[in-house]
Amino acid sequence: MRFPIFVLLGLIPMVFMGQSFMVSGSVKDAEGKPLPYANVILLQVADSTQLKGISADETGHFSLSDISPDTYYLQAAYFGYTSVLVALDIRRDIEIGAIVLEPDSQWLDEVLVTGKQPVIERKADRIVFTVENTVVSEGNAYDVLRKSPGVIVSQQNLEIKGQQATVYLNNRKVQLSQDEIQQFLMGLSGNMISAIEVIPNPPASYAAEEGPILNIQTTTNVVPGYKGSVRAQAEQSVFPKYSMGTGHYFKSDTFSFFANYTINPRKEFIHSDIGIRFIDPANSIFADWDTDNDITTRSWAQLATMILDFHPSERHFVNLTSNLSFSPNKKIKNEVFTVMRNGLGQLDSTLQNESDLDEDLLNISTDLSYEYRLKKQGAFVKANAHYTYYEMSRQQIGSSDYFDPSGQFIRNFGFSTDALQDISIYTGQLDFYTPLEGGSFETGIRGSSIESNSRIDYFDVNNTQPPFNIALSDQFRYNEEVGALYASLYKDWGKWALKLGLRGEQTWVEARSLSLDQINTQNYFELFPSFFLSHKLGEDLSLIFDYSRKLTRPKYSDLNPFRYFLNENDYDEGNPNLVPNFSHNFNLNFNIKDTYFIDFYYRDNGAYISRLTFQDNVNQTLREIKQNVLESTSYGLDLTLATSLTPKWYVYFYNSIFYEDETFLAVESAIESATNKVTGYYGDLSNSFTLSKDGSLKGDASLTYFSGFLYGSFKVSETVNLNVGLRKSLWNNRAVLSLTAEDLLRRNNATFVSRYANQDNTFFGRRETQFVRLGFTYNFGNYKLNNASGDLQKSELQRLDTE
């Protein structure tokens, strides 16, 4: 009943038709392929003075408006290509077709980019961080993302304005878990990245549940050829670690192929201190527990990525992208020692617990896209199909021994679990895009289906014949289907630019717990508008305002009621009663000379799904559970400086002053609700240096300070992180040797504190954040081929202002 509103939105472009004295066209290479973001300049014939300039869009299309009738030169330029001049006598609107640029063969053979600095470009709905062939691109993809504008690293997660970011690769979502995504990014070489798109409020073409997005755009070679690399890293922290990988890229006239493989065996150690003070109804402490927990993890993770592009003709484009993540025989050992005292501080008893987990993980995803370019310049239709299969099996054995104050054995408790989960994700999407005079229009339809089956068997092993504990065992099935339709209109006129979007999503969910005989169903339709408005206030100052409504669905793992035990007194469990929450997101951004950025944001998070920890004072247990909070808000002011102080010194300084609060049900307390709030500061000062005249030696140093933030029911203490690194190019750039030291101050681990009503518990976990890493990469094949895609914002010409 509501979908006809998209028809109305599709008629909006008619309002903007009819503007005169416009020149439009596209920029292509000799093979007829578009050159996105190429520079196009309008020059006076008499003295070649620049009158107007613009960058082409992602399809290579451009349009220059408000041109007085006269004779001009039109110049197209692209980094690595020869510039051309086109003479025009403008007396009416002109569609010139395609400007064809030829590769500059002399540049390809001789130029070596040394010390080039990254470029930040603010667009209506995103920030484009161009890093190709710059000092920033010489680490791995995770290093590049950490240095991207507005990105915060919190507990090893990549966040934008306090929200966990969704990672995309070439406009396709990476369907991996957070741990797997980090491994994937660390295994992807930074020199394969052309640009990072930071999208705080994604437009209507993205799914409503996908919050802020980091879209990684990979590079393409200018001319046909092959290049490859092998790399190895050795890391020393509590335990030594190493990784090895290889990447290969080949381009012909009709197709290109990229393959990457990484093996990352690791032995990791985390030491945790957990404190719980149990409180009676009279608000007195009657028990005080202190726990030391040592977690040792051994893993043999492997990751393979393949990207295949096929261009059978000028109008047809096919892409196949596949990821394989495989972690066999992962072993996790928990060693727990708990000292239990009464309210007077006298020793009651001690607990020694050991538990071992064996995990096998498999994640396979395949993405197939087909794009057909229509006769209208810049217009296309694209179809996409995606499939992901995820499988996890986990076995756990735990045993606890209790001792009295004199050290005498009291009793033993033992258990074991056997769990299995498999998930299948199917998506299909059809999109249409067409340029308009001074803008563009796009629309599309998308469908997705998720099937998840989970099982856990819990056994009490105290007896010779372990009984099957049906109360803790379960089978859980989750099915989700989503249908979506969207439309988006972009219009650029003079100093103003507007982008309007509307997305509608129909969702159906069934979550079934067989042993609990409980079914949770959801069936709802929602609209998600988006609005982006930019205004150029002067030659060096612009303003952007945007708004979007977003959705967060419960993860199927969060709905799963299974329990994961540290020991019988400390466990995590899912919540089958979670419901989706909706948020309203506002941003106001100022851009000064593409160097200084001032951003204000406000977000009404609604019934945000939060990770909460509660202590049961009666049964003396601690459990962690996901819960919809009653309300939550976030707002802040971000100040960013990104500039080259000298040709060999690039500085990125990001500052964020923020406020966030959460009000949640206090399920284990006499009070109905509790509110957590914090005002904090995040600062990141990163420096990249070229230390030698020939550009072969580079260095970086960064200092990050985080005053603290909210994590569910916890307030998190401040952290400080100091990192330094050196990179040396060898053998005429055929090899790179790098040395990195992180967390030099050993202050990058935080303390989590939850204190309200009858709750008093703390947690401190020391991860291996302090380490020294030595890396070596060797390039072979036609490695001198420079990359074109993304290296577009500066060439022999200065960056142009869009008019």
mmCIF file of N, CA and C in Angstrom, residues 20-24 42-43 64 66-74 87-94 96:
data_model
loop_
_atom_site.group_PDB
_atom_site.id
_atom_site.type_symbol
_atom_site.label_atom_id
_atom_site.label_comp_id
_atom_site.label_asym_id
_atom_site.label_seq_id
_atom_site.Cartn_x
_atom_site.Cartn_y
_atom_site.Cartn_z
ATOM 1 N N SER A 20 19.916 26.112 -19.377
ATOM 2 C CA SER A 20 20.566 26.316 -20.683
ATOM 3 C C SER A 20 22.058 26.510 -20.524
ATOM 4 N N PHE A 21 22.758 26.551 -21.710
ATOM 5 C CA PHE A 21 24.182 26.810 -21.819
ATOM 6 C C PHE A 21 24.986 25.873 -20.917
ATOM 7 N N MET A 22 24.867 24.617 -21.261
ATOM 8 C CA MET A 22 25.547 23.574 -20.497
ATOM 9 C C MET A 22 26.351 22.712 -21.460
ATOM 10 N N VAL A 23 27.532 22.299 -21.023
ATOM 11 C CA VAL A 23 28.358 21.346 -21.763
ATOM 12 C C VAL A 23 28.471 20.081 -20.926
ATOM 13 N N SER A 24 28.128 18.954 -21.516
ATOM 14 C CA SER A 24 28.222 17.687 -20.802
ATOM 15 C C SER A 24 28.861 16.642 -21.690
ATOM 16 N N LEU A 42 37.287 24.435 -18.304
ATOM 17 C CA LEU A 42 36.886 25.329 -19.385
ATOM 18 C C LEU A 42 37.854 26.512 -19.396
ATOM 19 N N LEU A 43 38.521 26.753 -20.565
ATOM 20 C CA LEU A 43 39.562 27.775 -20.673
ATOM 21 C C LEU A 43 39.174 28.829 -21.707
ATOM 22 N N LEU A 64 29.169 20.930 -17.165
ATOM 23 C CA LEU A 64 29.491 22.298 -16.772
ATOM 24 C C LEU A 64 28.321 23.192 -17.151
ATOM 25 N N ASP A 66 25.933 27.108 -16.634
ATOM 26 C CA ASP A 66 26.031 28.566 -16.538
ATOM 27 C C ASP A 66 27.196 29.120 -17.374
ATOM 28 N N ILE A 67 27.289 28.687 -18.623
ATOM 29 C CA ILE A 67 28.371 29.123 -19.509
ATOM 30 C C ILE A 67 27.826 30.186 -20.474
ATOM 31 N N SER A 68 28.487 31.321 -20.520
ATOM 32 C CA SER A 68 28.099 32.387 -21.449
ATOM 33 C C SER A 68 28.469 31.995 -22.873
ATOM 34 N N PRO A 69 27.681 32.436 -23.864
ATOM 35 C CA PRO A 69 27.994 32.078 -25.245
ATOM 36 C C PRO A 69 29.319 32.685 -25.686
ATOM 37 N N ASP A 70 30.225 31.837 -26.203
ATOM 38 C CA ASP A 70 31.546 32.271 -26.644
ATOM 39 C C ASP A 70 32.287 31.044 -27.182
ATOM 40 N N THR A 71 33.542 31.253 -27.577
ATOM 41 C CA THR A 71 34.401 30.153 -28.014
ATOM 42 C C THR A 71 35.388 29.824 -26.891
ATOM 43 N N TYR A 72 35.538 28.537 -26.597
ATOM 44 C CA TYR A 72 36.357 28.101 -25.465
ATOM 45 C C TYR A 72 37.206 26.900 -25.869
ATOM 46 N N TYR A 73 38.189 26.620 -24.989
ATOM 47 C CA TYR A 73 38.866 25.330 -24.995
ATOM 48 C C TYR A 73 38.351 24.513 -23.802
ATOM 49 N N LEU A 74 38.098 23.239 -24.028
ATOM 50 C CA LEU A 74 37.737 22.314 -22.958
ATOM 51 C C LEU A 74 38.900 21.340 -22.790
ATOM 52 N N ALA A 87 38.224 22.328 -28.846
ATOM 53 C CA ALA A 87 37.686 23.663 -29.143
ATOM 54 C C ALA A 87 36.161 23.590 -29.250
ATOM 55 N N LEU A 88 35.472 24.552 -28.585
ATOM 56 C CA LEU A 88 34.002 24.554 -28.570
ATOM 57 C C LEU A 88 33.477 25.965 -28.829
ATOM 58 N N ASP A 89 32.467 26.081 -29.673
ATOM 59 C CA ASP A 89 31.725 27.323 -29.857
ATOM 60 C C ASP A 89 30.355 27.124 -29.206
ATOM 61 N N ILE A 90 30.170 27.698 -28.029
ATOM 62 C CA ILE A 90 28.992 27.413 -27.213
ATOM 63 C C ILE A 90 27.929 28.475 -27.460
ATOM 64 N N ARG A 91 26.806 28.060 -28.082
ATOM 65 C CA ARG A 91 25.652 28.922 -28.286
ATOM 66 C C ARG A 91 24.379 28.255 -27.784
ATOM 67 N N ARG A 92 24.524 27.038 -27.320
ATOM 68 C CA ARG A 92 23.384 26.253 -26.819
ATOM 69 C C ARG A 92 23.934 25.129 -25.951
ATOM 70 N N ASP A 93 23.041 24.335 -25.378
ATOM 71 C CA ASP A 93 23.484 23.156 -24.637
ATOM 72 C C ASP A 93 24.177 22.191 -25.584
ATOM 73 N N ILE A 94 25.333 21.656 -25.144
ATOM 74 C CA ILE A 94 26.127 20.773 -25.993
ATOM 75 C C ILE A 94 26.408 19.471 -25.259
ATOM 76 N N ILE A 96 28.885 16.571 -25.919
ATOM 77 C CA ILE A 96 30.020 16.324 -26.818
ATOM 78 C C ILE A 96 30.379 14.848 -26.922
#
